[in-house]
Short mmCIF file of N, CA and C in Angstrom, two decimals:
data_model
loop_
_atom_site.label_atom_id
_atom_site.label_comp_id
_atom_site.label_asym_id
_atom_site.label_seq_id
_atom_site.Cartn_x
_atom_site.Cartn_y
_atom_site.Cartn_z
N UNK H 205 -15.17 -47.64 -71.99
CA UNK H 205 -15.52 -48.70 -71.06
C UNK H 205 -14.45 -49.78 -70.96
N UNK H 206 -14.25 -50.25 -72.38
CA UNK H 206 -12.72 -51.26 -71.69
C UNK H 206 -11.37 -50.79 -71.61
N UNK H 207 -11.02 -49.84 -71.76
CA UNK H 207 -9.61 -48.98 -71.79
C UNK H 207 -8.58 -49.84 -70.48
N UNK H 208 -9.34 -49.72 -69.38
CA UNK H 208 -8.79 -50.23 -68.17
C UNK H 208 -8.82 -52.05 -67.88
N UNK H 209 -9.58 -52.50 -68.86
CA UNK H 209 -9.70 -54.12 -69.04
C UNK H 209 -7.88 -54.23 -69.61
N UNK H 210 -7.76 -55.51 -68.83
CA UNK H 210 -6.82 -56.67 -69.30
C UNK H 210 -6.98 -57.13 -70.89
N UNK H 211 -6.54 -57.31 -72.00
CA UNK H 211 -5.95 -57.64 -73.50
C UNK H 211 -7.28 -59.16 -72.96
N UNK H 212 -6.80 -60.44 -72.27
CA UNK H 212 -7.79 -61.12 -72.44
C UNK H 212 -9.08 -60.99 -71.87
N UNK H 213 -9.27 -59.79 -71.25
CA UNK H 213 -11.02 -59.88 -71.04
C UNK H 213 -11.33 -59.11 -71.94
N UNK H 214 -10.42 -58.20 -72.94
CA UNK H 214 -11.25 -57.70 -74.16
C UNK H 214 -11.38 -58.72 -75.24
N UNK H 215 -10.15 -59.59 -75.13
CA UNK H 215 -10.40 -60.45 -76.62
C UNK H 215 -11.77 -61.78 -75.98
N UNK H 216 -12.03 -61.89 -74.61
CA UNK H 216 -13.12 -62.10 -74.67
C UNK H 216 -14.44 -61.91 -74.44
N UNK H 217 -14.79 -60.40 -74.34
CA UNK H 217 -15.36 -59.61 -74.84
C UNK H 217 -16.35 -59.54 -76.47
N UNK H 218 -14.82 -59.91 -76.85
CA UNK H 218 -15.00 -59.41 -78.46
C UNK H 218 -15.43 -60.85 -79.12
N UNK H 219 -15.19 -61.94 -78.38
CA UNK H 219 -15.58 -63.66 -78.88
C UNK H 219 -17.06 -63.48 -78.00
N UNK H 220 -17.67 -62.80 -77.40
CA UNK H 220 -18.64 -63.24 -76.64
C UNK H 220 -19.44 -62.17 -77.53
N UNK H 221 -19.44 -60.62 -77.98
CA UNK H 221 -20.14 -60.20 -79.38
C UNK H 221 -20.35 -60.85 -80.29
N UNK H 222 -19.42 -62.09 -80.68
CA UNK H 222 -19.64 -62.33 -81.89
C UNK H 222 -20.21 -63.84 -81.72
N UNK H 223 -19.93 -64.39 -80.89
CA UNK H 223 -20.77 -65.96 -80.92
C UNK H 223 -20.95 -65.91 -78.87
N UNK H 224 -22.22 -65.17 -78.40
CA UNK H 224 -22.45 -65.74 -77.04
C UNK H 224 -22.75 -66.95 -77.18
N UNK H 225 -22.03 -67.77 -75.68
CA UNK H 225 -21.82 -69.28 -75.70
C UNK H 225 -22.37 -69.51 -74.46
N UNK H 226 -22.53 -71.12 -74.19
CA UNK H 226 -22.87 -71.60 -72.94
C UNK H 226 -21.05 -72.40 -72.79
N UNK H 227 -20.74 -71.96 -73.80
CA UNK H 227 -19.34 -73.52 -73.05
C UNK H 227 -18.38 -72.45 -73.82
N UNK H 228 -17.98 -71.36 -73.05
CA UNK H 228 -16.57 -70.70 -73.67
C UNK H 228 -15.07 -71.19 -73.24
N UNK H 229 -15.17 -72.43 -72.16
CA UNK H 229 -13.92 -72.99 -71.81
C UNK H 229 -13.95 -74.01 -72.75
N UNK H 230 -14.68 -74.59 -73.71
CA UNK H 230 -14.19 -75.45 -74.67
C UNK H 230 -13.49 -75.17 -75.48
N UNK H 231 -12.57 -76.07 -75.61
CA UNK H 231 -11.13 -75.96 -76.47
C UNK H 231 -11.85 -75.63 -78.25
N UNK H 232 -12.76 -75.74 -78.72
CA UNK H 232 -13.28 -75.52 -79.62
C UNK H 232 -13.12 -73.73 -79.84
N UNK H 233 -14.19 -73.53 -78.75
CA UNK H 233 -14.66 -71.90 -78.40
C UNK H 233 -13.53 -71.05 -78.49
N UNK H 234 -12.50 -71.79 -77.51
CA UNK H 234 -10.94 -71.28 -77.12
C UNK H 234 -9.84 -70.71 -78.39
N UNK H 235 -10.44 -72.17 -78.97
CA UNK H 235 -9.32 -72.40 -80.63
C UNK H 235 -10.03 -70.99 -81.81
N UNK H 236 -11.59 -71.31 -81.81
CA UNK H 236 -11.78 -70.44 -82.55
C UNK H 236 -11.91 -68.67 -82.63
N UNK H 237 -11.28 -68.25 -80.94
CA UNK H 237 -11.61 -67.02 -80.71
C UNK H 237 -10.13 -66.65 -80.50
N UNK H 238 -9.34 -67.64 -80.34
CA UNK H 238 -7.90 -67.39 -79.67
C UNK H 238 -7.73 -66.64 -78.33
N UNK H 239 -8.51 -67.22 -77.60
CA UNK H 239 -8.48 -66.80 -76.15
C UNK H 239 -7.32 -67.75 -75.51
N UNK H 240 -6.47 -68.40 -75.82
CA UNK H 240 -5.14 -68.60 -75.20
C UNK H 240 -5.40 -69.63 -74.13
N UNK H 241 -6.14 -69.99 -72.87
CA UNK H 241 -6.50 -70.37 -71.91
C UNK H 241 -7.10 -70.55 -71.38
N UNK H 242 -7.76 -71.27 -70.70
CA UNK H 242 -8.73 -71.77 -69.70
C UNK H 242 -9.05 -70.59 -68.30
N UNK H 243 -7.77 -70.94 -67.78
CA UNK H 243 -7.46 -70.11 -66.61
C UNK H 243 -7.84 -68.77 -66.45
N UNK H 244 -7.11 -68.22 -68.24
CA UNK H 244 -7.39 -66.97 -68.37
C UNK H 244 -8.97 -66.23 -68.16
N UNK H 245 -9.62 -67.49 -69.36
CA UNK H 245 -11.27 -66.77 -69.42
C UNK H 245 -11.67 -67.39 -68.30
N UNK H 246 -11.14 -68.06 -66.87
CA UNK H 246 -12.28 -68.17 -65.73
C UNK H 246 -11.72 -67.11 -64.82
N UNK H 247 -10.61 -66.26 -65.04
CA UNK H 247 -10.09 -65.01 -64.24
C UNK H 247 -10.71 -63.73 -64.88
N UNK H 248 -11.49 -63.57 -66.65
CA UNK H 248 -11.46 -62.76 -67.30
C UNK H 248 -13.13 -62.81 -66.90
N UNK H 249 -13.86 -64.20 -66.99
CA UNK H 249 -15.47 -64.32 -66.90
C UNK H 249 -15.35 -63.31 -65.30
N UNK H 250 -15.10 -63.85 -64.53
CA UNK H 250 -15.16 -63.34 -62.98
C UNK H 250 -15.33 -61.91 -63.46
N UNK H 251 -14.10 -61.43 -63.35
CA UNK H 251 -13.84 -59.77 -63.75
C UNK H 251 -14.85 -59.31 -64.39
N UNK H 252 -15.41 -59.68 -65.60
CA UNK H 252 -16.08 -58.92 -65.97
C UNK H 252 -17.74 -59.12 -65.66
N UNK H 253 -18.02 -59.87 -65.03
CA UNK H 253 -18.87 -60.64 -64.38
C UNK H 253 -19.16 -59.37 -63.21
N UNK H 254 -18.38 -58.88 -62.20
CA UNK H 254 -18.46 -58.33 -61.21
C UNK H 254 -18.38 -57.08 -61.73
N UNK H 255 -18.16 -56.38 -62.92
CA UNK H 255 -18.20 -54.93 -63.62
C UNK H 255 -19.37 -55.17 -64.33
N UNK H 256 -20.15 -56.14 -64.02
CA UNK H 256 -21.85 -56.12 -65.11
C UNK H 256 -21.52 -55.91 -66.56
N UNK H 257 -20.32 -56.84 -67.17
CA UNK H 257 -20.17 -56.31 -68.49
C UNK H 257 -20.69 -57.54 -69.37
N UNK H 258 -20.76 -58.52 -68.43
CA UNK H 258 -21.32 -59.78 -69.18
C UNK H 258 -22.23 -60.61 -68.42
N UNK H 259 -22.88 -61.32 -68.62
CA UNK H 259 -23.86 -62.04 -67.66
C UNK H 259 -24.16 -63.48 -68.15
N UNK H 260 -24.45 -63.85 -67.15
CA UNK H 260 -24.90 -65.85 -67.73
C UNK H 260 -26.73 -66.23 -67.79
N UNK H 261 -26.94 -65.83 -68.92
CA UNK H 261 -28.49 -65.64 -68.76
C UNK H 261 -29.04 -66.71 -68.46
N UNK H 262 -30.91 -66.67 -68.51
CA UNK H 262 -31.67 -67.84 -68.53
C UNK H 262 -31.35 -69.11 -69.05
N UNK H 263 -30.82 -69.00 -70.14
CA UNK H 263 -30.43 -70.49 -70.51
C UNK H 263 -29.08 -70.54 -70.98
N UNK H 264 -28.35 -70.52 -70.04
CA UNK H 264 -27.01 -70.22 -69.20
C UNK H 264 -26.09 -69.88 -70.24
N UNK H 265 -26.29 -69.23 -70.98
CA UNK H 265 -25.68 -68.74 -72.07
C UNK H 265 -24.97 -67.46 -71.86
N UNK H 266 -23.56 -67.35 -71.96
CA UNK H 266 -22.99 -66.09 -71.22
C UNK H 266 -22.79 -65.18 -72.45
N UNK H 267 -23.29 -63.55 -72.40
CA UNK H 267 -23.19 -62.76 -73.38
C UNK H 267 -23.11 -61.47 -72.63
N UNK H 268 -23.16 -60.45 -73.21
CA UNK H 268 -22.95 -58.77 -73.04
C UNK H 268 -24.08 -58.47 -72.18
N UNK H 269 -24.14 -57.31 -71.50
CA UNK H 269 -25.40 -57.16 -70.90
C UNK H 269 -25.39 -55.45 -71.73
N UNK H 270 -24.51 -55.11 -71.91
CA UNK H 270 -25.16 -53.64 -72.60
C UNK H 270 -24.93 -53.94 -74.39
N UNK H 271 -26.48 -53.87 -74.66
CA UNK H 271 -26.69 -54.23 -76.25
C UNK H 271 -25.87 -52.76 -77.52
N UNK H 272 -25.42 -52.01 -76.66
CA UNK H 272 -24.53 -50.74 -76.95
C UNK H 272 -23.17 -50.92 -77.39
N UNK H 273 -22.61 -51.06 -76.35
CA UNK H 273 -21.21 -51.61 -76.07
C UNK H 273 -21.03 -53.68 -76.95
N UNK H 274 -22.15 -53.89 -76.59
CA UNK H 274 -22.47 -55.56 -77.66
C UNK H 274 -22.26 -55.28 -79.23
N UNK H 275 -22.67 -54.22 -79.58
CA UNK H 275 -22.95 -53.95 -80.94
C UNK H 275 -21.34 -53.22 -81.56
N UNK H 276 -20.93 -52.61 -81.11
CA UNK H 276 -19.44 -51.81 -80.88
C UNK H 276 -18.41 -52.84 -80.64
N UNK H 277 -18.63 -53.48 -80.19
CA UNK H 277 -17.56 -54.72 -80.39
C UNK H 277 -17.60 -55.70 -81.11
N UNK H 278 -18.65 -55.74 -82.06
CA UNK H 278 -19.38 -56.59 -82.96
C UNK H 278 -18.59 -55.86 -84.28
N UNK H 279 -18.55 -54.61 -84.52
CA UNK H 279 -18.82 -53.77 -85.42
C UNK H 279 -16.78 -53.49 -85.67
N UNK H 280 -16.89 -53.64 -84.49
CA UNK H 280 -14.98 -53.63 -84.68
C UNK H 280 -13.90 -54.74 -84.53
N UNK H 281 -14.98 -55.68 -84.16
CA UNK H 281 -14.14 -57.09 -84.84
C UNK H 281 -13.37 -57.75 -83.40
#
């Protein structure tokens, strides 16, 4: 499933397995996942946003939508 993803929509991917957030453009979120940029994760949210790989739920908290592929990226760091 991510073979064809961009390096930063997997490394945030792999920060959104391990702590789903409501604020992943905070420099906090940013610092502690090493997602590099702002720019990047609002070009990387989109993308994967429109491939149903992540979603902004009920209480706007953006995480994985397949608990499969959630767990597999959890499991490999």
């Amino acid at each position: 499933m991510i073979q064809g993803l961009a390096p930063r929509q997997i490394a945030l991917l792999r920060a959104l397995a391990k702590e789903p957030s409501k604020s992943v453009m905070s420099m906090a979120y940013i610092k502690r996942h090493n997602l590099k940029s702002v720019g990047g994760i609002q070009a990387a949210l989109l993308k994967l946003s429109k491939l149903d790989y992540i979603e902004k739920g009920d209480s706007n908290v953006w995480r994985i939508v397949d608990p499969i592929l959630h767990q597999w990226l959890r499991r490999k760091g």
